[in-house]
mmCIF file of N, CA and C in Angstrom:
data_model
loop_
_atom_site.group_PDB
_atom_site.id
_atom_site.type_symbol
_atom_site.label_atom_id
_atom_site.label_comp_id
_atom_site.label_asym_id
_atom_site.label_seq_id
_atom_site.Cartn_x
_atom_site.Cartn_y
_atom_site.Cartn_z
ATOM 1 N N UNK A 9 -56.630 42.372 10.563
ATOM 2 C CA UNK A 9 -56.768 43.652 9.883
ATOM 3 C C UNK A 9 -57.863 43.583 8.805
ATOM 4 N N UNK A 10 -57.909 42.449 8.105
ATOM 5 C CA UNK A 10 -58.881 42.293 7.026
ATOM 6 C C UNK A 10 -60.309 42.464 7.539
ATOM 7 N N UNK A 11 -60.613 41.817 8.661
ATOM 8 C CA UNK A 11 -61.955 41.885 9.234
ATOM 9 C C UNK A 11 -62.288 43.324 9.657
ATOM 10 N N UNK A 12 -61.331 44.026 10.211
ATOM 11 C CA UNK A 12 -61.535 45.414 10.631
ATOM 12 C C UNK A 12 -61.831 46.306 9.429
ATOM 13 N N UNK A 13 -61.043 46.153 8.372
ATOM 14 C CA UNK A 13 -61.232 46.970 7.168
ATOM 15 C C UNK A 13 -62.587 46.687 6.536
ATOM 16 N N UNK A 14 -62.931 45.422 6.378
ATOM 17 C CA UNK A 14 -64.207 45.066 5.757
ATOM 18 C C UNK A 14 -65.391 45.493 6.619
ATOM 19 N N UNK A 15 -65.261 45.385 7.936
ATOM 20 C CA UNK A 15 -66.330 45.827 8.838
ATOM 21 C C UNK A 15 -66.531 47.336 8.742
ATOM 22 N N UNK A 16 -65.434 48.078 8.695
ATOM 23 C CA UNK A 16 -65.521 49.530 8.559
ATOM 24 C C UNK A 16 -66.169 49.892 7.226
ATOM 25 N N UNK A 17 -65.810 49.180 6.164
ATOM 26 C CA UNK A 17 -66.420 49.419 4.851
ATOM 27 C C UNK A 17 -67.928 49.221 4.929
ATOM 28 N N UNK A 18 -68.363 48.170 5.607
ATOM 29 C CA UNK A 18 -69.804 47.910 5.742
ATOM 30 C C UNK A 18 -70.500 49.003 6.555
ATOM 31 N N UNK A 19 -69.877 49.445 7.642
ATOM 32 C CA UNK A 19 -70.471 50.505 8.462
ATOM 33 C C UNK A 19 -70.564 51.799 7.666
ATOM 34 N N UNK A 20 -69.489 52.159 6.964
ATOM 35 C CA UNK A 20 -69.518 53.375 6.149
ATOM 36 C C UNK A 20 -70.564 53.272 5.044
ATOM 37 N N UNK A 21 -70.676 52.117 4.414
ATOM 38 C CA UNK A 21 -71.681 51.925 3.365
ATOM 39 C C UNK A 21 -73.092 52.018 3.917
ATOM 40 N N UNK A 22 -73.337 51.351 5.033
ATOM 41 C CA UNK A 22 -74.642 51.387 5.675
ATOM 42 C C UNK A 22 -75.020 52.825 6.048
ATOM 43 N N UNK A 23 -74.093 53.542 6.675
ATOM 44 C CA UNK A 23 -74.364 54.927 7.070
ATOM 45 C C UNK A 23 -74.574 55.832 5.860
ATOM 46 N N UNK A 24 -73.855 55.563 4.779
ATOM 47 C CA UNK A 24 -74.032 56.368 3.566
ATOM 48 C C UNK A 24 -75.442 56.199 3.007
ATOM 49 N N UNK A 25 -75.965 54.984 3.048
ATOM 50 C CA UNK A 25 -77.334 54.749 2.570
ATOM 51 C C UNK A 25 -78.340 55.440 3.497
ATOM 52 N N UNK A 26 -78.145 55.309 4.797
ATOM 53 C CA UNK A 26 -79.044 55.952 5.760
ATOM 54 C C UNK A 26 -79.001 57.466 5.602
ATOM 55 N N UNK A 27 -77.783 58.032 5.558
ATOM 56 C CA UNK A 27 -77.649 59.483 5.417
ATOM 57 C C UNK A 27 -78.159 59.953 4.055
ATOM 58 N N UNK A 28 -77.945 59.148 3.031
ATOM 59 C CA UNK A 28 -78.454 59.493 1.701
ATOM 60 C C UNK A 28 -79.972 59.555 1.678
ATOM 61 N N UNK A 29 -80.617 58.591 2.337
ATOM 62 C CA UNK A 29 -82.081 58.598 2.419
ATOM 63 C C UNK A 29 -82.566 59.809 3.213
ATOM 64 N N UNK A 30 -81.870 60.113 4.310
ATOM 65 C CA UNK A 30 -82.228 61.291 5.095
ATOM 66 C C UNK A 30 -82.066 62.564 4.263
ATOM 67 N N UNK A 31 -80.980 62.653 3.514
ATOM 68 C CA UNK A 31 -80.739 63.821 2.672
ATOM 69 C C UNK A 31 -81.770 63.964 1.579
ATOM 70 N N UNK A 32 -82.198 62.853 1.009
ATOM 71 C CA UNK A 32 -83.154 62.887 -0.100
ATOM 72 C C UNK A 32 -84.585 63.149 0.363
ATOM 73 N N UNK A 33 -84.909 62.725 1.576
ATOM 74 C CA UNK A 33 -86.306 62.811 2.010
ATOM 75 C C UNK A 33 -86.523 63.783 3.172
ATOM 76 N N UNK A 34 -85.722 63.696 4.201
ATOM 77 C CA UNK A 34 -85.956 64.511 5.394
ATOM 78 C C UNK A 34 -85.303 65.872 5.365
ATOM 79 N N UNK A 35 -84.141 65.960 4.781
ATOM 80 C CA UNK A 35 -83.378 67.202 4.824
ATOM 81 C C UNK A 35 -83.968 68.289 3.940
ATOM 82 N N UNK A 36 -84.613 67.890 2.853
ATOM 83 C CA UNK A 36 -85.205 68.862 1.912
ATOM 84 C C UNK A 36 -86.170 69.822 2.600
ATOM 85 N N UNK A 37 -86.864 69.333 3.609
ATOM 86 C CA UNK A 37 -87.853 70.151 4.310
ATOM 87 C C UNK A 37 -87.228 71.056 5.373
ATOM 88 N N UNK A 38 -85.942 70.829 5.678
ATOM 89 C CA UNK A 38 -85.317 71.565 6.768
ATOM 90 C C UNK A 38 -84.350 72.655 6.312
ATOM 91 N N UNK A 39 -83.674 72.426 5.188
ATOM 92 C CA UNK A 39 -82.637 73.359 4.734
ATOM 93 C C UNK A 39 -82.816 73.657 3.244
ATOM 94 N N UNK A 40 -82.033 74.596 2.761
ATOM 95 C CA UNK A 40 -82.108 74.980 1.360
ATOM 96 C C UNK A 40 -81.456 73.984 0.423
ATOM 97 N N UNK A 41 -81.627 74.205 -0.860
ATOM 98 C CA UNK A 41 -81.109 73.325 -1.904
ATOM 99 C C UNK A 41 -79.592 73.207 -1.846
ATOM 100 N N UNK A 42 -78.921 74.324 -1.580
ATOM 101 C CA UNK A 42 -77.448 74.304 -1.524
ATOM 102 C C UNK A 42 -76.952 73.410 -0.393
ATOM 103 N N UNK A 43 -77.605 73.465 0.762
ATOM 104 C CA UNK A 43 -77.209 72.613 1.895
ATOM 105 C C UNK A 43 -77.456 71.142 1.580
ATOM 106 N N UNK A 44 -78.562 70.845 0.891
ATOM 107 C CA UNK A 44 -78.853 69.456 0.507
ATOM 108 C C UNK A 44 -77.781 68.956 -0.459
ATOM 109 N N UNK A 45 -77.393 69.774 -1.419
ATOM 110 C CA UNK A 45 -76.348 69.401 -2.376
ATOM 111 C C UNK A 45 -75.022 69.155 -1.666
ATOM 112 N N UNK A 46 -74.704 70.003 -0.712
ATOM 113 C CA UNK A 46 -73.474 69.838 0.067
ATOM 114 C C UNK A 46 -73.530 68.540 0.859
ATOM 115 N N UNK A 47 -74.653 68.261 1.498
ATOM 116 C CA UNK A 47 -74.845 67.038 2.270
ATOM 117 C C UNK A 47 -74.654 65.814 1.366
ATOM 118 N N UNK A 48 -75.225 65.864 0.163
ATOM 119 C CA UNK A 48 -75.097 64.757 -0.786
ATOM 120 C C UNK A 48 -73.648 64.527 -1.204
ATOM 121 N N UNK A 49 -72.852 65.587 -1.246
ATOM 122 C CA UNK A 49 -71.421 65.433 -1.545
ATOM 123 C C UNK A 49 -70.755 64.593 -0.455
ATOM 124 N N UNK A 50 -71.077 64.872 0.789
ATOM 125 C CA UNK A 50 -70.530 64.075 1.890
ATOM 126 C C UNK A 50 -70.924 62.617 1.786
ATOM 127 N N UNK A 51 -72.189 62.366 1.444
ATOM 128 C CA UNK A 51 -72.680 60.993 1.297
ATOM 129 C C UNK A 51 -71.951 60.285 0.160
ATOM 130 N N UNK A 52 -71.808 60.979 -0.964
ATOM 131 C CA UNK A 52 -71.159 60.387 -2.138
ATOM 132 C C UNK A 52 -69.710 59.992 -1.823
ATOM 133 N N UNK A 53 -68.972 60.892 -1.207
ATOM 134 C CA UNK A 53 -67.577 60.576 -0.876
ATOM 135 C C UNK A 53 -67.476 59.471 0.170
ATOM 136 N N UNK A 54 -68.407 59.442 1.093
ATOM 137 C CA UNK A 54 -68.399 58.368 2.082
ATOM 138 C C UNK A 54 -68.624 57.021 1.401
ATOM 139 N N UNK A 55 -69.567 56.964 0.453
ATOM 140 C CA UNK A 55 -69.840 55.705 -0.243
ATOM 141 C C UNK A 55 -68.660 55.295 -1.116
ATOM 142 N N UNK A 56 -68.056 56.261 -1.819
ATOM 143 C CA UNK A 56 -66.866 55.940 -2.620
ATOM 144 C C UNK A 56 -65.815 55.269 -1.750
ATOM 145 N N UNK A 57 -65.637 55.806 -0.565
ATOM 146 C CA UNK A 57 -64.569 55.291 0.290
ATOM 147 C C UNK A 57 -64.976 54.038 1.056
ATOM 148 N N UNK A 58 -66.268 53.775 1.156
ATOM 149 C CA UNK A 58 -66.708 52.470 1.656
ATOM 150 C C UNK A 58 -66.282 51.392 0.658
ATOM 151 N N UNK A 59 -66.510 51.668 -0.634
ATOM 152 C CA UNK A 59 -66.065 50.725 -1.673
ATOM 153 C C UNK A 59 -64.544 50.609 -1.694
ATOM 154 N N UNK A 60 -63.875 51.730 -1.539
ATOM 155 C CA UNK A 60 -62.405 51.750 -1.500
ATOM 156 C C UNK A 60 -61.902 50.830 -0.383
ATOM 157 N N UNK A 61 -62.490 50.950 0.812
ATOM 158 C CA UNK A 61 -62.066 50.102 1.928
ATOM 159 C C UNK A 61 -62.417 48.643 1.682
ATOM 160 N N UNK A 62 -63.532 48.399 1.019
ATOM 161 C CA UNK A 62 -63.907 47.024 0.697
ATOM 162 C C UNK A 62 -62.845 46.383 -0.208
ATOM 163 N N UNK A 63 -62.427 47.104 -1.220
ATOM 164 C CA UNK A 63 -61.377 46.607 -2.119
ATOM 165 C C UNK A 63 -60.074 46.438 -1.343
ATOM 166 N N UNK A 64 -59.728 47.415 -0.515
ATOM 167 C CA UNK A 64 -58.504 47.323 0.287
ATOM 168 C C UNK A 64 -58.522 46.081 1.162
ATOM 169 N N UNK A 65 -59.672 45.796 1.764
ATOM 170 C CA UNK A 65 -59.779 44.617 2.621
ATOM 171 C C UNK A 65 -59.609 43.312 1.870
ATOM 172 N N UNK A 66 -59.935 43.311 0.590
ATOM 173 C CA UNK A 66 -59.807 42.091 -0.214
ATOM 174 C C UNK A 66 -58.423 41.921 -0.834
ATOM 175 N N UNK A 67 -57.603 42.962 -0.778
ATOM 176 C CA UNK A 67 -56.243 42.854 -1.320
ATOM 177 C C UNK A 67 -55.402 41.939 -0.436
ATOM 178 N N UNK A 68 -54.351 41.360 -0.997
ATOM 179 C CA UNK A 68 -53.498 40.461 -0.208
ATOM 180 C C UNK A 68 -52.955 41.150 1.046
ATOM 181 N N UNK A 69 -52.736 40.371 2.083
ATOM 182 C CA UNK A 69 -52.274 40.913 3.363
ATOM 183 C C UNK A 69 -50.894 41.555 3.276
ATOM 184 N N UNK A 70 -50.084 41.138 2.319
ATOM 185 C CA UNK A 70 -48.721 41.661 2.254
ATOM 186 C C UNK A 70 -48.603 42.963 1.451
ATOM 187 N N UNK A 71 -49.731 43.596 1.142
ATOM 188 C CA UNK A 71 -49.679 44.878 0.441
ATOM 189 C C UNK A 71 -49.033 45.900 1.382
ATOM 190 N N UNK A 72 -48.149 46.702 0.841
ATOM 191 C CA UNK A 72 -47.437 47.685 1.652
ATOM 192 C C UNK A 72 -48.393 48.730 2.220
ATOM 193 N N UNK A 73 -48.153 49.159 3.438
ATOM 194 C CA UNK A 73 -48.863 50.271 4.074
ATOM 195 C C UNK A 73 -50.372 50.044 4.232
ATOM 196 N N UNK A 74 -50.808 48.789 4.265
ATOM 197 C CA UNK A 74 -52.246 48.520 4.326
ATOM 198 C C UNK A 74 -52.894 49.183 5.540
ATOM 199 N N UNK A 75 -52.259 49.074 6.682
ATOM 200 C CA UNK A 75 -52.813 49.685 7.891
ATOM 201 C C UNK A 75 -52.828 51.206 7.777
ATOM 202 N N UNK A 76 -51.793 51.784 7.221
ATOM 203 C CA UNK A 76 -51.729 53.236 7.048
ATOM 204 C C UNK A 76 -52.788 53.730 6.060
ATOM 205 N N UNK A 77 -53.015 52.958 5.014
ATOM 206 C CA UNK A 77 -54.065 53.308 4.038
ATOM 207 C C UNK A 77 -55.428 53.284 4.729
ATOM 208 N N UNK A 78 -55.656 52.258 5.521
ATOM 209 C CA UNK A 78 -56.917 52.136 6.243
ATOM 210 C C UNK A 78 -57.124 53.314 7.197
ATOM 211 N N UNK A 79 -56.123 53.598 8.007
ATOM 212 C CA UNK A 79 -56.238 54.679 8.995
ATOM 213 C C UNK A 79 -56.425 56.028 8.306
ATOM 214 N N UNK A 80 -55.682 56.260 7.240
ATOM 215 C CA UNK A 80 -55.812 57.511 6.496
ATOM 216 C C UNK A 80 -57.215 57.670 5.931
ATOM 217 N N UNK A 81 -57.764 56.602 5.386
ATOM 218 C CA UNK A 81 -59.106 56.646 4.811
ATOM 219 C C UNK A 81 -60.159 56.816 5.899
ATOM 220 N N UNK A 82 -59.992 56.127 7.003
ATOM 221 C CA UNK A 82 -60.925 56.252 8.120
ATOM 222 C C UNK A 82 -60.966 57.690 8.637
ATOM 223 N N UNK A 83 -59.805 58.258 8.897
ATOM 224 C CA UNK A 83 -59.730 59.643 9.368
ATOM 225 C C UNK A 83 -60.300 60.587 8.311
ATOM 226 N N UNK A 84 -59.958 60.335 7.054
ATOM 227 C CA UNK A 84 -60.431 61.186 5.968
ATOM 228 C C UNK A 84 -61.938 61.223 5.861
ATOM 229 N N UNK A 85 -62.581 60.067 5.926
ATOM 230 C CA UNK A 85 -64.041 60.018 5.826
ATOM 231 C C UNK A 85 -64.681 60.724 7.014
ATOM 232 N N UNK A 86 -64.173 60.465 8.212
ATOM 233 C CA UNK A 86 -64.753 61.094 9.400
ATOM 234 C C UNK A 86 -64.613 62.613 9.323
ATOM 235 N N UNK A 87 -63.418 63.092 8.991
ATOM 236 C CA UNK A 87 -63.214 64.540 8.941
ATOM 237 C C UNK A 87 -63.934 65.182 7.757
ATOM 238 N N UNK A 88 -63.847 64.562 6.588
ATOM 239 C CA UNK A 88 -64.429 65.156 5.383
ATOM 240 C C UNK A 88 -65.948 65.043 5.391
ATOM 241 N N UNK A 89 -66.457 63.839 5.336
ATOM 242 C CA UNK A 89 -67.908 63.650 5.190
ATOM 243 C C UNK A 89 -68.681 64.128 6.419
ATOM 244 N N UNK A 90 -68.213 63.776 7.601
ATOM 245 C CA UNK A 90 -68.975 64.118 8.789
ATOM 246 C C UNK A 90 -68.956 65.616 9.079
ATOM 247 N N UNK A 91 -67.863 66.294 8.722
ATOM 248 C CA UNK A 91 -67.874 67.755 8.878
ATOM 249 C C UNK A 91 -68.852 68.378 7.879
ATOM 250 N N UNK A 92 -68.932 67.817 6.690
ATOM 251 C CA UNK A 92 -69.905 68.310 5.700
ATOM 252 C C UNK A 92 -71.338 68.099 6.201
ATOM 253 N N UNK A 93 -71.608 66.950 6.814
ATOM 254 C CA UNK A 93 -72.950 66.705 7.346
ATOM 255 C C UNK A 93 -73.319 67.777 8.379
ATOM 256 N N UNK A 94 -72.400 68.037 9.287
ATOM 257 C CA UNK A 94 -72.666 69.026 10.334
ATOM 258 C C UNK A 94 -72.819 70.429 9.753
ATOM 259 N N UNK A 95 -71.958 70.775 8.802
ATOM 260 C CA UNK A 95 -72.053 72.099 8.174
ATOM 261 C C UNK A 95 -73.380 72.264 7.432
ATOM 262 N N UNK A 96 -73.872 71.194 6.834
ATOM 263 C CA UNK A 96 -75.146 71.249 6.109
ATOM 264 C C UNK A 96 -76.329 71.461 7.046
ATOM 265 N N UNK A 97 -76.184 71.011 8.263
ATOM 266 C CA UNK A 97 -77.263 71.125 9.250
ATOM 267 C C UNK A 97 -77.182 72.410 10.062
ATOM 268 N N UNK A 98 -76.277 73.271 9.711
ATOM 269 C CA UNK A 98 -76.020 74.499 10.474
ATOM 270 C C UNK A 98 -77.282 75.343 10.689
ATOM 271 N N UNK A 99 -78.178 75.365 9.723
ATOM 272 C CA UNK A 99 -79.370 76.210 9.824
ATOM 273 C C UNK A 99 -80.459 75.629 10.734
ATOM 274 N N UNK A 100 -80.345 74.361 11.106
ATOM 275 C CA UNK A 100 -81.417 73.740 11.895
ATOM 276 C C UNK A 100 -81.010 73.400 13.329
ATOM 277 N N UNK A 101 -79.777 73.727 13.706
ATOM 278 C CA UNK A 101 -79.327 73.466 15.077
ATOM 279 C C UNK A 101 -78.886 74.784 15.717
ATOM 280 N N UNK A 102 -78.799 74.767 17.028
ATOM 281 C CA UNK A 102 -78.424 75.976 17.750
ATOM 282 C C UNK A 102 -76.935 76.267 17.715
ATOM 283 N N UNK A 103 -76.130 75.292 17.373
ATOM 284 C CA UNK A 103 -74.676 75.466 17.349
ATOM 285 C C UNK A 103 -74.231 75.888 15.952
ATOM 286 N N UNK A 104 -73.253 76.779 15.890
ATOM 287 C CA UNK A 104 -72.714 77.224 14.602
ATOM 288 C C UNK A 104 -71.538 76.324 14.224
ATOM 289 N N UNK A 105 -71.773 75.416 13.292
ATOM 290 C CA UNK A 105 -70.754 74.452 12.890
ATOM 291 C C UNK A 105 -69.708 75.024 11.934
ATOM 292 N N UNK A 106 -69.850 76.275 11.546
ATOM 293 C CA UNK A 106 -68.854 76.854 10.640
ATOM 294 C C UNK A 106 -67.464 76.863 11.254
ATOM 295 N N UNK A 107 -67.393 76.798 12.581
ATOM 296 C CA UNK A 107 -66.087 76.784 13.252
ATOM 297 C C UNK A 107 -65.306 75.498 12.972
ATOM 298 N N UNK A 108 -65.985 74.446 12.515
ATOM 299 C CA UNK A 108 -65.279 73.199 12.200
ATOM 300 C C UNK A 108 -65.045 73.034 10.697
ATOM 301 N N UNK A 109 -65.335 74.062 9.936
ATOM 302 C CA UNK A 109 -65.184 74.003 8.483
ATOM 303 C C UNK A 109 -63.765 73.690 8.030
ATOM 304 N N UNK A 110 -62.777 73.990 8.851
ATOM 305 C CA UNK A 110 -61.384 73.702 8.503
ATOM 306 C C UNK A 110 -61.099 72.204 8.460
ATOM 307 N N UNK A 111 -61.964 71.393 9.069
ATOM 308 C CA UNK A 111 -61.751 69.937 9.084
ATOM 309 C C UNK A 111 -61.998 69.296 7.722
ATOM 310 N N UNK A 112 -62.876 69.885 6.929
ATOM 311 C CA UNK A 112 -63.237 69.295 5.638
ATOM 312 C C UNK A 112 -62.025 69.150 4.718
ATOM 313 N N UNK A 113 -61.242 70.196 4.476
ATOM 314 C CA UNK A 113 -60.074 70.012 3.602
ATOM 315 C C UNK A 113 -58.992 69.119 4.216
ATOM 316 N N UNK A 114 -58.890 69.118 5.541
ATOM 317 C CA UNK A 114 -57.926 68.211 6.186
ATOM 318 C C UNK A 114 -58.342 66.765 5.915
ATOM 319 N N UNK A 115 -59.642 66.500 6.024
ATOM 320 C CA UNK A 115 -60.157 65.167 5.690
ATOM 321 C C UNK A 115 -59.870 64.813 4.247
ATOM 322 N N UNK A 116 -60.031 65.784 3.349
ATOM 323 C CA UNK A 116 -59.724 65.554 1.937
ATOM 324 C C UNK A 116 -58.269 65.177 1.718
ATOM 325 N N UNK A 117 -57.368 65.803 2.463
ATOM 326 C CA UNK A 117 -55.941 65.475 2.352
ATOM 327 C C UNK A 117 -55.695 64.040 2.804
ATOM 328 N N UNK A 118 -56.367 63.613 3.874
ATOM 329 C CA UNK A 118 -56.226 62.219 4.325
ATOM 330 C C UNK A 118 -56.760 61.242 3.281
ATOM 331 N N UNK A 119 -57.867 61.583 2.623
ATOM 332 C CA UNK A 119 -58.397 60.714 1.569
ATOM 333 C C UNK A 119 -57.421 60.622 0.395
ATOM 334 N N UNK A 120 -56.863 61.746 0.003
ATOM 335 C CA UNK A 120 -55.861 61.760 -1.071
ATOM 336 C C UNK A 120 -54.656 60.918 -0.674
ATOM 337 N N UNK A 121 -54.232 61.044 0.579
ATOM 338 C CA UNK A 121 -53.085 60.264 1.060
ATOM 339 C C UNK A 121 -53.374 58.763 0.989
ATOM 340 N N UNK A 122 -54.597 58.372 1.336
ATOM 341 C CA UNK A 122 -54.962 56.952 1.257
ATOM 342 C C UNK A 122 -54.857 56.419 -0.163
ATOM 343 N N UNK A 123 -55.391 57.178 -1.115
ATOM 344 C CA UNK A 123 -55.298 56.776 -2.527
ATOM 345 C C UNK A 123 -53.842 56.747 -2.985
ATOM 346 N N UNK A 124 -53.084 57.760 -2.605
ATOM 347 C CA UNK A 124 -51.673 57.811 -3.003
ATOM 348 C C UNK A 124 -50.880 56.647 -2.438
ATOM 349 N N UNK A 125 -51.109 56.334 -1.165
ATOM 350 C CA UNK A 125 -50.412 55.200 -0.545
ATOM 351 C C UNK A 125 -50.799 53.885 -1.213
ATOM 352 N N UNK A 126 -52.064 53.735 -1.552
ATOM 353 C CA UNK A 126 -52.484 52.503 -2.233
ATOM 354 C C UNK A 126 -51.808 52.396 -3.596
ATOM 355 N N UNK A 127 -51.810 53.475 -4.351
ATOM 356 C CA UNK A 127 -51.156 53.450 -5.657
ATOM 357 C C UNK A 127 -49.678 53.126 -5.549
ATOM 358 N N UNK A 128 -49.006 53.766 -4.608
ATOM 359 C CA UNK A 128 -47.585 53.498 -4.389
ATOM 360 C C UNK A 128 -47.371 52.040 -3.975
ATOM 361 N N UNK A 129 -48.239 51.539 -3.091
ATOM 362 C CA UNK A 129 -48.121 50.154 -2.629
ATOM 363 C C UNK A 129 -48.270 49.160 -3.770
ATOM 364 N N UNK A 130 -49.208 49.429 -4.649
ATOM 365 C CA UNK A 130 -49.424 48.533 -5.788
ATOM 366 C C UNK A 130 -48.214 48.563 -6.716
ATOM 367 N N UNK A 131 -47.687 49.749 -6.959
ATOM 368 C CA UNK A 131 -46.511 49.862 -7.833
ATOM 369 C C UNK A 131 -45.276 49.185 -7.253
ATOM 370 N N UNK A 132 -45.112 49.240 -5.942
ATOM 371 C CA UNK A 132 -43.926 48.682 -5.283
ATOM 372 C C UNK A 132 -44.077 47.217 -4.902
ATOM 373 N N UNK A 133 -45.288 46.692 -4.943
ATOM 374 C CA UNK A 133 -45.549 45.334 -4.484
ATOM 375 C C UNK A 133 -45.168 44.312 -5.538
ATOM 376 N N UNK A 134 -44.645 43.199 -5.077
ATOM 377 C CA UNK A 134 -44.355 42.063 -5.961
ATOM 378 C C UNK A 134 -45.585 41.179 -6.126
ATOM 379 N N UNK A 135 -46.563 41.370 -5.263
ATOM 380 C CA UNK A 135 -47.766 40.542 -5.277
ATOM 381 C C UNK A 135 -48.503 40.642 -6.605
ATOM 382 N N UNK A 136 -48.708 41.850 -7.085
ATOM 383 C CA UNK A 136 -49.483 42.061 -8.297
ATOM 384 C C UNK A 136 -48.855 41.452 -9.521
ATOM 385 N N UNK A 137 -47.536 41.363 -9.545
ATOM 386 C CA UNK A 137 -46.842 40.842 -10.722
ATOM 387 C C UNK A 137 -47.227 39.392 -10.993
ATOM 388 N N UNK A 138 -47.243 38.595 -9.956
ATOM 389 C CA UNK A 138 -47.554 37.186 -10.168
ATOM 390 C C UNK A 138 -49.046 36.923 -10.140
ATOM 391 N N UNK A 139 -49.735 37.526 -9.187
ATOM 392 C CA UNK A 139 -51.142 37.217 -8.976
ATOM 393 C C UNK A 139 -52.058 37.868 -10.004
ATOM 394 N N UNK A 140 -51.764 39.104 -10.390
ATOM 395 C CA UNK A 140 -52.662 39.839 -11.264
ATOM 396 C C UNK A 140 -52.089 40.089 -12.655
ATOM 397 N N UNK A 141 -50.877 39.639 -12.906
ATOM 398 C CA UNK A 141 -50.271 39.840 -14.217
ATOM 399 C C UNK A 141 -49.877 41.279 -14.478
ATOM 400 N N UNK A 142 -49.686 42.068 -13.421
ATOM 401 C CA UNK A 142 -49.313 43.480 -13.556
ATOM 402 C C UNK A 142 -47.806 43.607 -13.410
ATOM 403 N N UNK A 143 -47.173 44.245 -14.388
ATOM 404 C CA UNK A 143 -45.717 44.442 -14.304
ATOM 405 C C UNK A 143 -45.318 45.831 -14.677
#
């Protein structure tokens, strides 16, 4: 599980840098300022959650709900950030991506669930008490 989580964190981080560069340099010439700002929001949240997954992957294996936190975050990033990317590109493609706009808040709920599960896991875990001095 650790290798999967860390690999996903690296892929999300790599894609966030690539998409961020595209948003900063290539997208400006194709869409308006508001679409670029929206696109950058997707990139920012994707990078935040790449770091989140990196930290999750480094936590002890016996942390509660680790797999559920990972899956929730993975689904959240795909639904939230990737729907934002598509919505931002709506003016330059032939397909109207507004029909998938409902996915963005669903992705946000999955991201919130991942954070909530991690917080709950840390509070309920005995690992942190001895290893990190948290009580």
